[in-house]
Each structure stands twice: as structure tokens, then as C-alpha cells.
Amino acid sequence: MATPAVEIDVEGPEGVRKVRVSSPDKPYFPGLGVTKLQVVEYFLAVGPGILAALRDRPTTLERWPGGVTEDAKLSTRQDHSGDAFYQKRVPKGAPDYVRTARITFPSGRPADEVCPTELAVVAWAANLGTLTFHPWPVRRDRPDHPDQLRIDLDPQPGTDFSHATVVAAEARSLLADMGMHAFPKTSGGRGLHLYVPIEPRWTFVEARRALIAFGRELERRMPDQVTLSWWKEDRGERVFIDFNQMARDRTIASAYSIRPTPRAQVSAPLLWDEVPDARPEDFTIHSMPTRFAEVGDPHAGIAEAAFSLEPLLALSDEQDAGDLPYPPEYPKMAGEPKRVQPSKARLE
């Protein structure tokens, strides 16, 4: 028999919300003995941190309603048969305290996404099987103007997290040259993310162009360690700067999100002094609540800063190197090169 549902109290700006957790003993990470209720309790333990990462941001939910079992897989655009899935539109029957934000996909179609404004929304989403939250780099009052430049350092085969930390140090130096500062975090996997708070004055196209300029300069400084190639066959054993993470409707797992890994690793905000010696496997659903209680949120200051993109856009003008390919599901963009991998282009 299924374990009866329980109600948990979640403090919020309008008082206490009662959030229902169905099947609380359902295994979500069977190998670790972690249940659905423990997932919800984890998010409450890091509540101020996860809410700061999501507040007022349209958010895609990555739902694993059957838990992270050995044979579970995530549905993709090409294969919808997975056990887990991305939910981009607000689920039917959402409580009235779940706010939404209207966003527009690259196709031009609009959607109303969950827009967390209080911790009860996070707990409600966790009850639906949400492990990873994917917030847009915008606020709901300005959905077409990013307020974060997100730099995704993605180690390619032959490299690992330690290589990303070396690149991150040079990225920090380059940002300082531009009068900017980033907040680092683990991806929850092999990668490292740098968040740069920016003024919401520019479009997604402009923010992406700024990130490409940043990546090109980083690649110039570290040609043997950094690549900006969209095509995997050309990346080699280097760290890829995923410039398309700043394209519209591309998102990165939020700080404090749980990743569907055997160890239930989480995306952990870091202090810069911690980056060189950090190990992603040290930050898990079990260890993060204690860390949060001891050190608080290393990203707490992210909302207090807002840098200009003008230095990076000026650098882009100086480089005068043109655009780079968008993901395949995007409409053709003005000035974009052909979307064909180099080996096939050579055969044409």
C-alpha cells in the first residue's frame, strides 16, 4: 500500500502554506535510500538559496516522477519515451499561489511558465518530481531582457572539472579587465558555471553576442585549453564555452538544484577561493544542507550587482568575426553561418 500523503508547513510572505506531499516514502534515489519527502525537505533546508536563484524567474521544471532509477531516462526532442521530462508550461491544477510568467519561444509561440515567488512553490514542484529547476536569465517584468550573463564551462572528453577550474581563473581575470565580476557554481556534474549579473538593457541576441566575444577572447588567451567550436568533432580535449546558453529558451540548472546522478549531486554555489580545490562529488543532497547552515549562500550578493555589457559588445565590434551557429531547433538567424558540421561541409 502507498504511504498516506502528508502536509508540511512552509513559511512565506503571506504566512504558512500547507504543501501536500503524496507518497512521501516513494524512493527517489533508491541507491541512497532517499525518498520523495527527503527531496522536499532538502529544498526547504536550502530554502533561501534556491528561492534567491529562482525568484521571479520563468522556470522550466525537470520532473522525475518515478525517481532516479538505474534504467530511467529523460525524454528529449527526438525521443519522447523517457520516464522524466521537461515541463515548460505551468501544470494544470497548480495551486493559486503558483505565479506564472509569459515567455516567448524562438518559434514565436508564447507560454506561461511557473515563476516562483515563494518557497512553497519549490516544495509543490518537488512533490511533482522536480529535481532540477531551469530558470531563464530574466525576471518576469522584463522577459526579453536578460539580467544574467551565464558562462557555461563544459569539459569535453579527455578533460574534467579540474580543467574547467583552470579556465575559470582566466575567465575571472578577463571579466575583471572588463570591469565585471562573476559568481561561480558547480553544474552538479563535470562542469562549472559563472553567473555575471548584468543590467537588463540588452536583448538575448546582444547578450549572446557579448558571450561569444568573451569566449573568443578566452580562446585566444588559452588556445590549447578552450574551444568555442559548436561542432564536437572540432573541440578536441578542451573546455567548451557553450555560447548558446545565452540564446532564448536555453537554460542552466539553478544553484541548489538536484541532478539525476547516482550520488544525488547538487549544483553548488562556490566562493572563488574554493574553486581550485572544489570537487563536484562533495556537494550532494546529504551534504549541502549542512554546508548551507554553516556558510550560507555564496551567491547572496548576486542581486546587488548589475554590470554593463558595453565592454564586451565593444570587444565584439573589434573582433569583427561574425556570428556562430544557433541550435538546430532555432529559426535561421540574421548573419548566422551555415549549420553544417565542418566534415560534411568539406564534402559538399
mmCIF file of C-alpha atoms in Angstrom:
data_model
loop_
_atom_site.group_PDB
_atom_site.id
_atom_site.type_symbol
_atom_site.label_atom_id
_atom_site.label_comp_id
_atom_site.label_asym_id
_atom_site.label_seq_id
_atom_site.Cartn_x
_atom_site.Cartn_y
_atom_site.Cartn_z
ATOM 1 C CA MET A 1 0.000 0.000 0.000
ATOM 2 C CA ALA A 2 1.089 3.537 -0.728
ATOM 3 C CA THR A 3 2.070 5.615 2.270
ATOM 4 C CA PRO A 4 -0.606 8.238 3.064
ATOM 5 C CA ALA A 5 0.124 11.777 1.954
ATOM 6 C CA VAL A 6 1.493 14.252 4.480
ATOM 7 C CA GLU A 7 1.212 18.015 4.732
ATOM 8 C CA ILE A 8 4.191 20.178 5.522
ATOM 9 C CA ASP A 9 4.159 23.799 6.659
ATOM 10 C CA VAL A 10 6.147 26.231 4.526
ATOM 11 C CA GLU A 11 6.636 29.801 5.692
ATOM 12 C CA GLY A 12 6.082 32.510 3.124
ATOM 13 C CA PRO A 13 5.365 36.202 2.694
ATOM 14 C CA GLU A 14 1.647 35.604 3.204
ATOM 15 C CA GLY A 15 2.014 33.251 6.157
ATOM 16 C CA VAL A 16 2.223 29.490 6.344
ATOM 17 C CA ARG A 17 1.302 27.405 3.310
ATOM 18 C CA LYS A 18 0.371 23.761 3.725
ATOM 19 C CA VAL A 19 2.014 21.776 0.924
ATOM 20 C CA ARG A 20 0.787 18.255 0.297
ATOM 21 C CA VAL A 21 3.400 15.562 -0.327
ATOM 22 C CA SER A 22 1.914 12.427 -1.832
ATOM 23 C CA SER A 23 3.612 9.030 -1.419
ATOM 24 C CA PRO A 24 6.248 10.554 0.890
ATOM 25 C CA ASP A 25 8.157 7.256 1.246
ATOM 26 C CA LYS A 26 8.475 6.724 -2.504
ATOM 27 C CA PRO A 27 12.147 6.041 -3.358
ATOM 28 C CA TYR A 28 13.603 8.873 -5.440
ATOM 29 C CA PHE A 29 17.232 7.786 -5.241
ATOM 30 C CA PRO A 30 16.867 4.087 -4.363
ATOM 31 C CA GLY A 31 20.603 3.502 -4.171
ATOM 32 C CA LEU A 32 20.906 6.180 -1.494
ATOM 33 C CA GLY A 33 17.680 5.449 0.358
ATOM 34 C CA VAL A 34 16.405 8.958 -0.439
ATOM 35 C CA THR A 35 12.624 9.346 -0.540
ATOM 36 C CA LYS A 36 10.365 11.946 -2.109
ATOM 37 C CA LEU A 37 9.766 13.564 1.294
ATOM 38 C CA GLN A 38 13.522 13.852 1.834
ATOM 39 C CA VAL A 39 13.840 15.628 -1.528
ATOM 40 C CA VAL A 40 11.204 18.141 -0.434
ATOM 41 C CA GLU A 41 12.929 18.545 2.938
ATOM 42 C CA TYR A 42 16.249 19.160 1.181
ATOM 43 C CA PHE A 43 14.821 22.085 -0.773
ATOM 44 C CA LEU A 44 13.353 23.544 2.426
ATOM 45 C CA ALA A 45 16.743 23.216 4.161
ATOM 46 C CA VAL A 46 18.390 25.337 1.454
ATOM 47 C CA GLY A 47 15.257 27.424 1.031
ATOM 48 C CA PRO A 48 16.691 30.954 0.987
ATOM 49 C CA GLY A 49 19.331 29.866 -1.531
ATOM 50 C CA ILE A 50 17.082 28.044 -4.002
ATOM 51 C CA LEU A 51 14.449 30.783 -3.787
ATOM 52 C CA ALA A 52 17.030 33.500 -4.473
ATOM 53 C CA ALA A 53 18.105 31.568 -7.567
ATOM 54 C CA LEU A 54 14.514 31.235 -8.843
ATOM 55 C CA ARG A 55 12.574 34.205 -7.532
ATOM 56 C CA ASP A 56 10.532 35.973 -10.225
ATOM 57 C CA ARG A 57 12.170 33.942 -12.998
ATOM 58 C CA PRO A 58 10.193 31.894 -15.524
ATOM 59 C CA THR A 59 11.316 28.358 -14.758
ATOM 60 C CA THR A 60 11.236 25.060 -16.622
ATOM 61 C CA LEU A 61 10.726 22.059 -14.342
ATOM 62 C CA GLU A 62 12.786 18.897 -14.903
ATOM 63 C CA ARG A 63 10.491 16.252 -13.459
ATOM 64 C CA TRP A 64 11.468 12.724 -12.408
ATOM 65 C CA PRO A 65 8.135 11.458 -11.028
ATOM 66 C CA GLY A 66 9.360 7.859 -10.871
ATOM 67 C CA GLY A 67 12.626 8.785 -9.194
ATOM 68 C CA VAL A 68 16.158 8.254 -10.484
ATOM 69 C CA THR A 69 16.272 4.523 -11.074
ATOM 70 C CA GLU A 70 19.011 2.686 -12.929
ATOM 71 C CA ASP A 71 17.048 2.436 -16.182
ATOM 72 C CA ALA A 72 15.219 5.792 -16.014
ATOM 73 C CA LYS A 73 15.914 8.218 -18.829
ATOM 74 C CA LEU A 74 14.998 11.779 -19.714
ATOM 75 C CA SER A 75 12.759 12.499 -22.686
ATOM 76 C CA THR A 76 14.287 14.617 -25.449
ATOM 77 C CA ARG A 77 13.005 16.425 -28.523
ATOM 78 C CA GLN A 78 13.905 13.374 -30.572
ATOM 79 C CA ASP A 79 12.668 10.724 -28.121
ATOM 80 C CA HIS A 80 9.556 11.309 -26.010
ATOM 81 C CA SER A 81 9.538 7.848 -24.435
ATOM 82 C CA GLY A 82 11.554 8.788 -21.365
ATOM 83 C CA ASP A 83 10.480 8.408 -17.752
ATOM 84 C CA ALA A 84 11.390 12.021 -16.930
ATOM 85 C CA PHE A 85 10.578 15.180 -18.850
ATOM 86 C CA TYR A 86 10.885 18.952 -19.031
ATOM 87 C CA GLN A 87 7.709 20.880 -18.181
ATOM 88 C CA LYS A 88 7.749 24.310 -19.783
ATOM 89 C CA ARG A 89 4.117 25.242 -19.201
ATOM 90 C CA VAL A 90 2.526 25.540 -15.783
ATOM 91 C CA PRO A 91 0.923 22.199 -14.854
ATOM 92 C CA LYS A 92 -2.846 22.016 -14.719
ATOM 93 C CA GLY A 93 -4.322 22.213 -11.251
ATOM 94 C CA ALA A 94 -1.473 24.283 -9.809
ATOM 95 C CA PRO A 95 -2.352 25.995 -6.504
ATOM 96 C CA ASP A 96 -3.437 29.618 -6.717
ATOM 97 C CA TYR A 97 -0.200 30.772 -5.072
ATOM 98 C CA VAL A 98 1.837 29.470 -8.036
ATOM 99 C CA ARG A 99 2.519 32.547 -10.141
ATOM 100 C CA THR A 100 3.388 32.401 -13.823
ATOM 101 C CA ALA A 101 5.362 34.433 -16.332
ATOM 102 C CA ARG A 102 4.612 34.758 -20.049
ATOM 103 C CA ILE A 103 7.625 33.917 -22.196
ATOM 104 C CA THR A 104 8.088 33.565 -25.948
ATOM 105 C CA PHE A 105 9.899 30.631 -27.523
ATOM 106 C CA PRO A 106 12.237 31.079 -30.528
ATOM 107 C CA SER A 107 9.365 29.890 -32.741
ATOM 108 C CA GLY A 108 7.317 32.889 -31.629
ATOM 109 C CA ARG A 109 4.854 30.771 -29.645
ATOM 110 C CA PRO A 110 4.109 32.053 -26.123
ATOM 111 C CA ALA A 111 3.776 30.043 -22.928
ATOM 112 C CA ASP A 112 3.047 30.622 -19.270
ATOM 113 C CA GLU A 113 5.824 29.122 -17.160
ATOM 114 C CA VAL A 114 5.998 28.620 -13.419
ATOM 115 C CA CYS A 115 7.530 31.706 -11.815
ATOM 116 C CA PRO A 116 8.489 31.004 -8.185
ATOM 117 C CA THR A 117 7.781 33.835 -5.776
ATOM 118 C CA GLU A 118 7.858 31.897 -2.514
ATOM 119 C CA LEU A 119 9.345 28.698 -1.124
ATOM 120 C CA ALA A 120 6.024 26.837 -1.133
ATOM 121 C CA VAL A 121 6.196 26.841 -4.940
ATOM 122 C CA VAL A 122 9.523 24.994 -4.792
ATOM 123 C CA ALA A 123 8.092 22.421 -2.370
ATOM 124 C CA TRP A 124 4.976 21.981 -4.540
ATOM 125 C CA ALA A 125 7.158 21.433 -7.627
ATOM 126 C CA ALA A 126 9.333 18.932 -5.737
ATOM 127 C CA ASN A 127 6.201 16.947 -4.895
ATOM 128 C CA LEU A 128 5.605 16.696 -8.660
ATOM 129 C CA GLY A 129 9.010 15.091 -9.043
ATOM 130 C CA THR A 130 11.006 18.210 -9.892
ATOM 131 C CA LEU A 131 14.667 17.672 -9.060
ATOM 132 C CA THR A 132 16.269 20.291 -11.305
ATOM 133 C CA PHE A 133 14.937 23.809 -11.783
ATOM 134 C CA HIS A 134 15.876 25.603 -15.011
ATOM 135 C CA PRO A 135 15.241 29.347 -14.605
ATOM 136 C CA TRP A 136 15.502 31.774 -17.501
ATOM 137 C CA PRO A 137 18.143 34.540 -17.114
ATOM 138 C CA VAL A 138 15.332 37.114 -16.944
ATOM 139 C CA ARG A 139 12.772 38.458 -14.487
ATOM 140 C CA ARG A 140 9.084 38.216 -15.242
ATOM 141 C CA ASP A 141 8.700 42.002 -15.585
ATOM 142 C CA ARG A 142 11.338 42.061 -18.393
ATOM 143 C CA PRO A 143 11.161 38.639 -20.061
ATOM 144 C CA ASP A 144 13.026 39.719 -23.208
ATOM 145 C CA HIS A 145 15.993 41.317 -21.459
ATOM 146 C CA PRO A 146 18.458 39.048 -19.608
ATOM 147 C CA ASP A 147 19.798 40.234 -16.262
ATOM 148 C CA GLN A 148 22.447 37.499 -16.071
ATOM 149 C CA LEU A 149 25.236 36.544 -18.457
ATOM 150 C CA ARG A 150 25.693 32.809 -17.878
ATOM 151 C CA ILE A 151 29.057 31.306 -18.800
ATOM 152 C CA ASP A 152 28.939 27.518 -19.108
ATOM 153 C CA LEU A 153 32.382 25.890 -18.928
ATOM 154 C CA ASP A 154 31.781 22.424 -20.346
ATOM 155 C CA PRO A 155 34.724 19.955 -20.172
ATOM 156 C CA GLN A 156 34.949 17.802 -23.292
ATOM 157 C CA PRO A 157 36.069 14.138 -23.361
ATOM 158 C CA GLY A 158 39.644 13.955 -22.138
ATOM 159 C CA THR A 159 39.117 16.845 -19.719
ATOM 160 C CA ASP A 160 37.284 17.144 -16.422
ATOM 161 C CA PHE A 161 36.224 19.566 -13.708
ATOM 162 C CA SER A 162 39.834 20.383 -12.785
ATOM 163 C CA HIS A 163 40.421 21.712 -16.301
ATOM 164 C CA ALA A 164 37.296 23.871 -16.002
ATOM 165 C CA THR A 165 38.640 25.439 -12.791
ATOM 166 C CA VAL A 166 41.849 26.494 -14.579
ATOM 167 C CA VAL A 167 39.809 28.097 -17.351
ATOM 168 C CA ALA A 168 37.574 29.740 -14.736
ATOM 169 C CA ALA A 169 40.574 31.504 -13.190
ATOM 170 C CA GLU A 170 41.466 33.089 -16.535
ATOM 171 C CA ALA A 171 37.793 33.883 -17.166
ATOM 172 C CA ARG A 172 37.691 35.706 -13.844
ATOM 173 C CA SER A 173 40.730 37.749 -14.876
ATOM 174 C CA LEU A 174 39.183 38.596 -18.244
ATOM 175 C CA LEU A 175 35.955 39.684 -16.596
ATOM 176 C CA ALA A 176 37.924 41.900 -14.212
ATOM 177 C CA ASP A 177 39.544 43.525 -17.258
ATOM 178 C CA MET A 178 36.015 44.315 -18.429
ATOM 179 C CA GLY A 179 35.020 45.740 -15.052
ATOM 180 C CA MET A 180 32.815 42.724 -14.297
ATOM 181 C CA HIS A 181 32.560 40.065 -11.603
ATOM 182 C CA ALA A 182 31.150 36.530 -11.734
ATOM 183 C CA PHE A 183 29.663 34.157 -9.179
ATOM 184 C CA PRO A 184 30.860 30.542 -9.689
ATOM 185 C CA LYS A 185 28.998 27.304 -9.065
ATOM 186 C CA THR A 186 29.358 23.657 -9.927
ATOM 187 C CA SER A 187 26.965 22.363 -12.567
ATOM 188 C CA GLY A 188 26.261 19.319 -10.426
ATOM 189 C CA GLY A 189 28.144 17.261 -12.999
ATOM 190 C CA ARG A 190 31.544 17.793 -14.620
ATOM 191 C CA GLY A 191 31.152 21.462 -15.495
ATOM 192 C CA LEU A 192 31.419 24.880 -13.910
ATOM 193 C CA HIS A 193 29.076 27.830 -14.318
ATOM 194 C CA LEU A 194 29.880 31.520 -13.926
ATOM 195 C CA TYR A 195 26.996 33.942 -13.440
ATOM 196 C CA VAL A 196 27.579 37.608 -14.242
ATOM 197 C CA PRO A 197 24.745 39.938 -13.142
ATOM 198 C CA ILE A 198 24.051 42.485 -15.883
ATOM 199 C CA GLU A 199 21.761 45.430 -16.444
ATOM 200 C CA PRO A 200 18.567 44.268 -18.214
ATOM 201 C CA ARG A 201 19.112 46.671 -21.103
ATOM 202 C CA TRP A 202 20.035 44.239 -23.864
ATOM 203 C CA THR A 203 18.244 41.550 -25.864
ATOM 204 C CA PHE A 204 19.053 37.848 -25.956
ATOM 205 C CA VAL A 205 20.773 38.351 -29.318
ATOM 206 C CA GLU A 206 23.014 41.057 -27.852
ATOM 207 C CA ALA A 207 23.763 39.073 -24.689
ATOM 208 C CA ARG A 208 24.693 36.053 -26.795
ATOM 209 C CA ARG A 209 26.956 38.224 -28.960
ATOM 210 C CA ALA A 210 28.656 39.514 -25.803
ATOM 211 C CA LEU A 211 29.223 35.952 -24.598
ATOM 212 C CA ILE A 212 30.671 34.936 -27.973
ATOM 213 C CA ALA A 213 33.102 37.874 -27.785
ATOM 214 C CA PHE A 214 34.084 36.792 -24.271
ATOM 215 C CA GLY A 215 34.585 33.206 -25.432
ATOM 216 C CA ARG A 216 36.681 34.234 -28.420
ATOM 217 C CA GLU A 217 38.986 36.295 -26.257
ATOM 218 C CA LEU A 218 39.290 33.455 -23.728
ATOM 219 C CA GLU A 219 40.041 31.063 -26.582
ATOM 220 C CA ARG A 220 42.720 33.463 -27.872
ATOM 221 C CA ARG A 221 44.332 33.549 -24.433
ATOM 222 C CA MET A 222 44.101 29.771 -23.875
ATOM 223 C CA PRO A 223 44.020 28.132 -27.336
ATOM 224 C CA ASP A 224 45.103 24.716 -26.051
ATOM 225 C CA GLN A 225 42.560 24.693 -23.233
ATOM 226 C CA VAL A 226 39.472 26.489 -24.528
ATOM 227 C CA THR A 227 37.263 25.988 -27.587
ATOM 228 C CA LEU A 228 34.291 27.865 -28.973
ATOM 229 C CA SER A 229 33.554 25.301 -31.683
ATOM 230 C CA TRP A 230 29.871 24.381 -31.864
ATOM 231 C CA TRP A 231 30.833 21.156 -33.629
ATOM 232 C CA LYS A 232 32.002 18.358 -31.335
ATOM 233 C CA GLU A 233 34.356 16.948 -33.949
ATOM 234 C CA ASP A 234 36.466 20.120 -33.721
ATOM 235 C CA ARG A 235 36.534 20.635 -29.950
ATOM 236 C CA GLY A 236 39.317 18.254 -29.006
ATOM 237 C CA GLU A 237 40.352 17.807 -25.372
ATOM 238 C CA ARG A 238 39.428 21.307 -24.336
ATOM 239 C CA VAL A 239 36.801 23.134 -22.292
ATOM 240 C CA PHE A 240 33.888 24.283 -24.453
ATOM 241 C CA ILE A 241 32.364 27.712 -23.814
ATOM 242 C CA ASP A 242 28.715 26.995 -24.599
ATOM 243 C CA PHE A 243 27.742 30.357 -26.070
ATOM 244 C CA ASN A 244 24.257 29.134 -27.000
ATOM 245 C CA GLN A 245 23.321 29.008 -23.338
ATOM 246 C CA MET A 246 22.519 32.705 -23.812
ATOM 247 C CA ALA A 247 20.093 32.003 -26.657
ATOM 248 C CA ARG A 248 16.401 32.460 -25.908
ATOM 249 C CA ASP A 249 14.833 29.467 -24.126
ATOM 250 C CA ARG A 250 18.185 27.907 -23.247
ATOM 251 C CA THR A 251 18.583 27.485 -19.505
ATOM 252 C CA ILE A 252 21.085 26.208 -16.939
ATOM 253 C CA ALA A 253 20.306 24.191 -13.822
ATOM 254 C CA SER A 254 19.837 26.590 -10.935
ATOM 255 C CA ALA A 255 22.004 26.769 -7.876
ATOM 256 C CA TYR A 256 20.915 24.134 -5.320
ATOM 257 C CA SER A 257 19.118 22.033 -7.934
ATOM 258 C CA ILE A 258 19.497 18.276 -7.557
ATOM 259 C CA ARG A 259 20.955 16.483 -10.567
ATOM 260 C CA PRO A 260 19.762 12.989 -11.553
ATOM 261 C CA THR A 261 23.066 11.315 -10.722
ATOM 262 C CA PRO A 262 23.680 8.177 -8.628
ATOM 263 C CA ARG A 263 25.120 10.329 -5.810
ATOM 264 C CA ALA A 264 22.330 12.930 -5.980
ATOM 265 C CA GLN A 265 24.853 15.687 -6.559
ATOM 266 C CA VAL A 266 23.642 19.264 -6.474
ATOM 267 C CA SER A 267 24.653 22.443 -8.250
ATOM 268 C CA ALA A 268 26.710 24.162 -5.562
ATOM 269 C CA PRO A 269 27.459 27.892 -5.353
ATOM 270 C CA LEU A 270 31.106 28.489 -4.512
ATOM 271 C CA LEU A 271 33.360 31.221 -3.231
ATOM 272 C CA TRP A 272 36.204 31.958 -5.642
ATOM 273 C CA ASP A 273 38.741 30.768 -3.056
ATOM 274 C CA GLU A 274 37.015 27.374 -3.086
ATOM 275 C CA VAL A 275 37.062 26.866 -6.850
ATOM 276 C CA PRO A 276 40.597 25.446 -7.321
ATOM 277 C CA ASP A 277 40.102 22.624 -4.821
ATOM 278 C CA ALA A 278 36.372 22.006 -5.259
ATOM 279 C CA ARG A 279 35.103 18.538 -6.192
ATOM 280 C CA PRO A 280 31.551 18.240 -7.579
ATOM 281 C CA GLU A 281 31.014 14.908 -5.827
ATOM 282 C CA ASP A 282 31.382 16.601 -2.437
ATOM 283 C CA PHE A 283 28.134 18.532 -2.890
ATOM 284 C CA THR A 284 25.123 16.260 -2.540
ATOM 285 C CA ILE A 285 21.581 16.223 -1.212
ATOM 286 C CA HIS A 286 23.078 14.971 2.080
ATOM 287 C CA SER A 287 25.986 17.406 2.457
ATOM 288 C CA MET A 288 24.531 20.644 1.118
ATOM 289 C CA PRO A 289 22.083 21.397 3.979
ATOM 290 C CA THR A 290 24.964 21.297 6.480
ATOM 291 C CA ARG A 291 27.135 23.461 4.242
ATOM 292 C CA PHE A 292 24.286 25.939 3.782
ATOM 293 C CA ALA A 293 23.716 26.156 7.529
ATOM 294 C CA GLU A 294 27.430 26.812 8.087
ATOM 295 C CA VAL A 295 28.386 29.172 5.240
ATOM 296 C CA GLY A 296 25.089 30.486 3.931
ATOM 297 C CA ASP A 297 24.626 31.329 0.277
ATOM 298 C CA PRO A 298 27.829 32.323 -1.573
ATOM 299 C CA HIS A 299 25.603 33.844 -4.274
ATOM 300 C CA ALA A 300 23.763 36.111 -1.849
ATOM 301 C CA GLY A 301 25.395 39.195 -3.367
ATOM 302 C CA ILE A 302 24.396 38.439 -6.938
ATOM 303 C CA ALA A 303 21.258 40.576 -6.729
ATOM 304 C CA GLU A 304 23.234 43.599 -5.530
ATOM 305 C CA ALA A 305 25.304 43.992 -8.703
ATOM 306 C CA ALA A 306 24.466 44.775 -12.335
ATOM 307 C CA PHE A 307 27.254 45.252 -14.857
ATOM 308 C CA SER A 308 27.189 46.783 -18.304
ATOM 309 C CA LEU A 309 27.610 44.658 -21.432
ATOM 310 C CA GLU A 310 29.110 47.581 -23.325
ATOM 311 C CA PRO A 311 32.760 46.474 -22.859
ATOM 312 C CA LEU A 312 32.014 43.024 -24.273
ATOM 313 C CA LEU A 313 29.913 44.402 -27.110
ATOM 314 C CA ALA A 314 32.753 46.791 -27.949
ATOM 315 C CA LEU A 315 35.120 43.814 -27.919
ATOM 316 C CA SER A 316 32.763 42.034 -30.320
ATOM 317 C CA ASP A 317 32.947 45.001 -32.697
ATOM 318 C CA GLU A 318 36.747 44.934 -32.511
ATOM 319 C CA GLN A 319 36.846 41.203 -33.247
ATOM 320 C CA ASP A 320 34.536 41.620 -36.249
ATOM 321 C CA ALA A 321 34.405 37.829 -36.572
ATOM 322 C CA GLY A 322 30.715 37.303 -37.325
ATOM 323 C CA ASP A 323 28.122 35.073 -35.699
ATOM 324 C CA LEU A 324 28.235 31.395 -34.741
ATOM 325 C CA PRO A 325 25.589 28.691 -35.323
ATOM 326 C CA TYR A 326 22.403 28.533 -33.293
ATOM 327 C CA PRO A 327 20.979 25.188 -32.088
ATOM 328 C CA PRO A 328 19.186 23.202 -34.811
ATOM 329 C CA GLU A 329 15.664 23.810 -33.498
ATOM 330 C CA TYR A 330 16.029 27.593 -33.803
ATOM 331 C CA PRO A 331 14.823 29.554 -36.832
ATOM 332 C CA LYS A 332 17.578 30.819 -39.105
ATOM 333 C CA MET A 333 19.022 34.000 -37.596
ATOM 334 C CA ALA A 334 20.297 37.059 -39.431
ATOM 335 C CA GLY A 335 24.036 36.844 -40.111
ATOM 336 C CA GLU A 336 24.276 33.250 -38.904
ATOM 337 C CA PRO A 337 26.690 30.919 -40.762
ATOM 338 C CA LYS A 338 25.578 27.599 -42.242
ATOM 339 C CA ARG A 339 24.530 24.965 -39.725
ATOM 340 C CA VAL A 340 26.646 22.181 -41.141
ATOM 341 C CA GLN A 341 29.477 20.409 -39.386
ATOM 342 C CA PRO A 342 32.895 21.015 -40.974
ATOM 343 C CA SER A 343 33.456 17.426 -42.159
ATOM 344 C CA LYS A 344 30.202 17.454 -44.116
ATOM 345 C CA ALA A 345 30.841 20.958 -45.456
ATOM 346 C CA ARG A 346 34.145 19.773 -46.911
ATOM 347 C CA LEU A 347 32.324 17.061 -48.842
ATOM 348 C CA GLU A 348 29.880 19.467 -50.470
#
